C-alpha cells in the first residue's frame, strides 16, 4: 500500500490516511501483538493479492501460477494472516466496466465533443 501513487484520485483523504497506516511495519507489529495475546483479542488481518503479482512469484520460484497462489496463501496464513483474498475477479469486473464505458463513449463520439478520448489505467502501486 505504501507504493500507491494516488494516480487516479480513487481515494478520499480519509481513505488515504487509512492506507498510509497500513504498511509493512504496522503489519508485522500486529502479527507480533497477535502472537502475544489471547486469540479473543486478536486483530483480524486480511491480505488481498492482485492478479499481476502472482506470475512474478510463479516465474521467480519456477511454479505454475496456481501453485504460486497456493504457496503464497499458505505462507501468509503461516505468518498469522486470517484471510487471504484473490482480487482477480475484481480486476475482471473493472476491465468489463471499462470496456462498457468505452463502447458507450465510442457510440456517442459524434454527438458529444468530449466523449473521446477515454483514459484508463490499472493502479501501478
mmCIF file with all atom_site columns, N, CA and C in Angstrom, residues 60-89:
data_model
loop_
_atom_site.group_PDB
_atom_site.id
_atom_site.type_symbol
_atom_site.label_atom_id
_atom_site.label_alt_id
_atom_site.label_comp_id
_atom_site.label_asym_id
_atom_site.label_entity_id
_atom_site.label_seq_id
_atom_site.pdbx_PDB_ins_code
_atom_site.Cartn_x
_atom_site.Cartn_y
_atom_site.Cartn_z
_atom_site.occupancy
_atom_site.B_iso_or_equiv
_atom_site.pdbx_formal_charge
_atom_site.auth_seq_id
_atom_site.auth_comp_id
_atom_site.auth_asym_id
_atom_site.auth_atom_id
_atom_site.pdbx_PDB_model_num
ATOM 1  N N  . UNK A 1 60 ? 9.583   -16.525 -10.538 1.00 0.00 ? 60 UNK A N  1
ATOM 2  C CA . UNK A 1 60 ? 10.733  -16.475 -9.632  1.00 0.00 ? 60 UNK A CA 1
ATOM 3  C C  . UNK A 1 60 ? 11.026  -17.831 -8.999  1.00 0.00 ? 60 UNK A C  1
ATOM 4  N N  . UNK A 1 61 ? 9.985   -18.575 -8.656  1.00 0.00 ? 61 UNK A N  1
ATOM 5  C CA . UNK A 1 61 ? 10.169  -19.860 -7.972  1.00 0.00 ? 61 UNK A CA 1
ATOM 6  C C  . UNK A 1 61 ? 9.878   -21.054 -8.870  1.00 0.00 ? 61 UNK A C  1
ATOM 7  N N  . UNK A 1 62 ? 9.753   -20.807 -10.188 1.00 0.00 ? 62 UNK A N  1
ATOM 8  C CA . UNK A 1 62 ? 9.555   -21.873 -11.173 1.00 0.00 ? 62 UNK A CA 1
ATOM 9  C C  . UNK A 1 62 ? 8.334   -22.728 -10.831 1.00 0.00 ? 62 UNK A C  1
ATOM 10 N N  . UNK A 1 63 ? 7.206   -22.056 -10.624 1.00 0.00 ? 63 UNK A N  1
ATOM 11 C CA . UNK A 1 63 ? 5.947   -22.717 -10.282 1.00 0.00 ? 63 UNK A CA 1
ATOM 12 C C  . UNK A 1 63 ? 4.875   -22.320 -11.284 1.00 0.00 ? 63 UNK A C  1
ATOM 13 N N  . UNK A 1 64 ? 3.770   -23.051 -11.282 1.00 0.00 ? 64 UNK A N  1
ATOM 14 C CA . UNK A 1 64 ? 2.604   -22.592 -12.039 1.00 0.00 ? 64 UNK A CA 1
ATOM 15 C C  . UNK A 1 64 ? 1.975   -21.446 -11.253 1.00 0.00 ? 64 UNK A C  1
ATOM 16 N N  . UNK A 1 65 ? 1.159   -20.662 -11.905 1.00 0.00 ? 65 UNK A N  1
ATOM 17 C CA . UNK A 1 65 ? 0.507   -19.536 -11.223 1.00 0.00 ? 65 UNK A CA 1
ATOM 18 C C  . UNK A 1 65 ? -0.382  -20.045 -10.089 1.00 0.00 ? 65 UNK A C  1
ATOM 19 N N  . UNK A 1 66 ? -1.098  -21.155 -10.323 1.00 0.00 ? 66 UNK A N  1
ATOM 20 C CA . UNK A 1 66 ? -1.956  -21.721 -9.273  1.00 0.00 ? 66 UNK A CA 1
ATOM 21 C C  . UNK A 1 66 ? -1.142  -22.178 -8.072  1.00 0.00 ? 66 UNK A C  1
ATOM 22 N N  . UNK A 1 67 ? -0.012  -22.836 -8.333  1.00 0.00 ? 67 UNK A N  1
ATOM 23 C CA . UNK A 1 67 ? 0.840   -23.284 -7.220  1.00 0.00 ? 67 UNK A CA 1
ATOM 24 C C  . UNK A 1 67 ? 1.419   -22.086 -6.468  1.00 0.00 ? 67 UNK A C  1
ATOM 25 N N  . UNK A 1 68 ? 1.795   -21.048 -7.207  1.00 0.00 ? 68 UNK A N  1
ATOM 26 C CA . UNK A 1 68 ? 2.328   -19.844 -6.560  1.00 0.00 ? 68 UNK A CA 1
ATOM 27 C C  . UNK A 1 68 ? 1.267   -19.221 -5.658  1.00 0.00 ? 68 UNK A C  1
ATOM 28 N N  . UNK A 1 69 ? 0.019   -19.181 -6.138  1.00 0.00 ? 69 UNK A N  1
ATOM 29 C CA . UNK A 1 69 ? -1.076  -18.612 -5.338  1.00 0.00 ? 69 UNK A CA 1
ATOM 30 C C  . UNK A 1 69 ? -1.290  -19.431 -4.068  1.00 0.00 ? 69 UNK A C  1
ATOM 31 N N  . UNK A 1 70 ? -1.290  -20.745 -4.201  1.00 0.00 ? 70 UNK A N  1
ATOM 32 C CA . UNK A 1 70 ? -1.487  -21.620 -3.037  1.00 0.00 ? 70 UNK A CA 1
ATOM 33 C C  . UNK A 1 70 ? -0.360  -21.455 -2.020  1.00 0.00 ? 70 UNK A C  1
ATOM 34 N N  . UNK A 1 71 ? 0.870   -21.412 -2.519  1.00 0.00 ? 71 UNK A N  1
ATOM 35 C CA . UNK A 1 71 ? 2.003   -21.294 -1.602  1.00 0.00 ? 71 UNK A CA 1
ATOM 36 C C  . UNK A 1 71 ? 2.052   -19.929 -0.938  1.00 0.00 ? 71 UNK A C  1
ATOM 37 N N  . UNK A 1 72 ? 1.757   -18.880 -1.698  1.00 0.00 ? 72 UNK A N  1
ATOM 38 C CA . UNK A 1 72 ? 1.736   -17.538 -1.116  1.00 0.00 ? 72 UNK A CA 1
ATOM 39 C C  . UNK A 1 72 ? 0.653   -17.437 -0.055  1.00 0.00 ? 72 UNK A C  1
ATOM 40 N N  . UNK A 1 73 ? -0.512  -17.990 -0.348  1.00 0.00 ? 73 UNK A N  1
ATOM 41 C CA . UNK A 1 73 ? -1.603  -18.005 0.628   1.00 0.00 ? 73 UNK A CA 1
ATOM 42 C C  . UNK A 1 73 ? -1.189  -18.782 1.874   1.00 0.00 ? 73 UNK A C  1
ATOM 43 N N  . UNK A 1 74 ? -0.593  -19.947 1.683   1.00 0.00 ? 74 UNK A N  1
ATOM 44 C CA . UNK A 1 74 ? -0.133  -20.749 2.818   1.00 0.00 ? 74 UNK A CA 1
ATOM 45 C C  . UNK A 1 74 ? 0.917   -20.019 3.641   1.00 0.00 ? 74 UNK A C  1
ATOM 46 N N  . UNK A 1 75 ? 1.835   -19.348 2.965   1.00 0.00 ? 75 UNK A N  1
ATOM 47 C CA . UNK A 1 75 ? 2.870   -18.593 3.660   1.00 0.00 ? 75 UNK A CA 1
ATOM 48 C C  . UNK A 1 75 ? 2.254   -17.486 4.516   1.00 0.00 ? 75 UNK A C  1
ATOM 49 N N  . UNK A 1 76 ? 1.338   -16.732 3.921   1.00 0.00 ? 76 UNK A N  1
ATOM 50 C CA . UNK A 1 76 ? 0.694   -15.636 4.663   1.00 0.00 ? 76 UNK A CA 1
ATOM 51 C C  . UNK A 1 76 ? -0.090  -16.172 5.857   1.00 0.00 ? 76 UNK A C  1
ATOM 52 N N  . UNK A 1 77 ? -0.793  -17.275 5.664   1.00 0.00 ? 77 UNK A N  1
ATOM 53 C CA . UNK A 1 77 ? -1.542  -17.884 6.771   1.00 0.00 ? 77 UNK A CA 1
ATOM 54 C C  . UNK A 1 77 ? -0.587  -18.369 7.865   1.00 0.00 ? 77 UNK A C  1
ATOM 55 N N  . UNK A 1 78 ? 0.582   -18.900 7.463   1.00 0.00 ? 78 UNK A N  1
ATOM 56 C CA . UNK A 1 78 ? 1.539   -19.375 8.463   1.00 0.00 ? 78 UNK A CA 1
ATOM 57 C C  . UNK A 1 78 ? 2.108   -18.218 9.289   1.00 0.00 ? 78 UNK A C  1
ATOM 58 N N  . UNK A 1 79 ? 2.108   -17.020 8.713   1.00 0.00 ? 79 UNK A N  1
ATOM 59 C CA . UNK A 1 79 ? 2.557   -15.839 9.459   1.00 0.00 ? 79 UNK A CA 1
ATOM 60 C C  . UNK A 1 79 ? 1.529   -15.401 10.496  1.00 0.00 ? 79 UNK A C  1
ATOM 61 N N  . UNK A 1 80 ? 0.259   -15.756 10.252  1.00 0.00 ? 80 UNK A N  1
ATOM 62 C CA . UNK A 1 80 ? -0.797  -15.349 11.168  1.00 0.00 ? 80 UNK A CA 1
ATOM 63 C C  . UNK A 1 80 ? -1.895  -14.535 10.512  1.00 0.00 ? 80 UNK A C  1
ATOM 64 N N  . UNK A 1 81 ? -1.876  -14.439 9.198   1.00 0.00 ? 81 UNK A N  1
ATOM 65 C CA . UNK A 1 81 ? -2.934  -13.724 8.476   1.00 0.00 ? 81 UNK A CA 1
ATOM 66 C C  . UNK A 1 81 ? -4.206  -14.560 8.549   1.00 0.00 ? 81 UNK A C  1
ATOM 67 N N  . UNK A 1 82 ? -5.326  -13.917 8.839   1.00 0.00 ? 82 UNK A N  1
ATOM 68 C CA . UNK A 1 82 ? -6.597  -14.626 8.981   1.00 0.00 ? 82 UNK A CA 1
ATOM 69 C C  . UNK A 1 82 ? -7.267  -14.910 7.640   1.00 0.00 ? 82 UNK A C  1
ATOM 70 N N  . UNK A 1 83 ? -7.247  -13.923 6.741   1.00 0.00 ? 83 UNK A N  1
ATOM 71 C CA . UNK A 1 83 ? -7.932  -14.058 5.451   1.00 0.00 ? 83 UNK A CA 1
ATOM 72 C C  . UNK A 1 83 ? -7.007  -13.608 4.337   1.00 0.00 ? 83 UNK A C  1
ATOM 73 N N  . UNK A 1 84 ? -7.027  -14.370 3.237   1.00 0.00 ? 84 UNK A N  1
ATOM 74 C CA . UNK A 1 84 ? -6.283  -14.001 2.031   1.00 0.00 ? 84 UNK A CA 1
ATOM 75 C C  . UNK A 1 84 ? -7.285  -13.989 0.883   1.00 0.00 ? 84 UNK A C  1
ATOM 76 N N  . UNK A 1 85 ? -7.397  -12.855 0.213   1.00 0.00 ? 85 UNK A N  1
ATOM 77 C CA . UNK A 1 85 ? -8.360  -12.692 -0.874  1.00 0.00 ? 85 UNK A CA 1
ATOM 78 C C  . UNK A 1 85 ? -7.636  -12.518 -2.201  1.00 0.00 ? 85 UNK A C  1
ATOM 79 N N  . UNK A 1 86 ? -8.138  -13.183 -3.216  1.00 0.00 ? 86 UNK A N  1
ATOM 80 C CA . UNK A 1 86 ? -7.645  -13.036 -4.579  1.00 0.00 ? 86 UNK A CA 1
ATOM 81 C C  . UNK A 1 86 ? -8.531  -11.987 -5.250  1.00 0.00 ? 86 UNK A C  1
ATOM 82 N N  . UNK A 1 87 ? -7.935  -10.935 -5.770  1.00 0.00 ? 87 UNK A N  1
ATOM 83 C CA . UNK A 1 87 ? -8.726  -9.850  -6.362  1.00 0.00 ? 87 UNK A CA 1
ATOM 84 C C  . UNK A 1 87 ? -8.855  -9.976  -7.880  1.00 0.00 ? 87 UNK A C  1
ATOM 85 N N  . UNK A 1 88 ? -8.611  -11.164 -8.422  1.00 0.00 ? 88 UNK A N  1
ATOM 86 C CA . UNK A 1 88 ? -8.708  -11.361 -9.868  1.00 0.00 ? 88 UNK A CA 1
ATOM 87 C C  . UNK A 1 88 ? -10.101 -11.036 -10.381 1.00 0.00 ? 88 UNK A C  1
ATOM 88 N N  . UNK A 1 89 ? -11.129 -11.488 -9.679  1.00 0.00 ? 89 UNK A N  1
ATOM 89 C CA . UNK A 1 89 ? -12.494 -11.229 -10.161 1.00 0.00 ? 89 UNK A CA 1
ATOM 90 C C  . UNK A 1 89 ? -12.806 -9.728  -10.134 1.00 0.00 ? 89 UNK A C  1
#
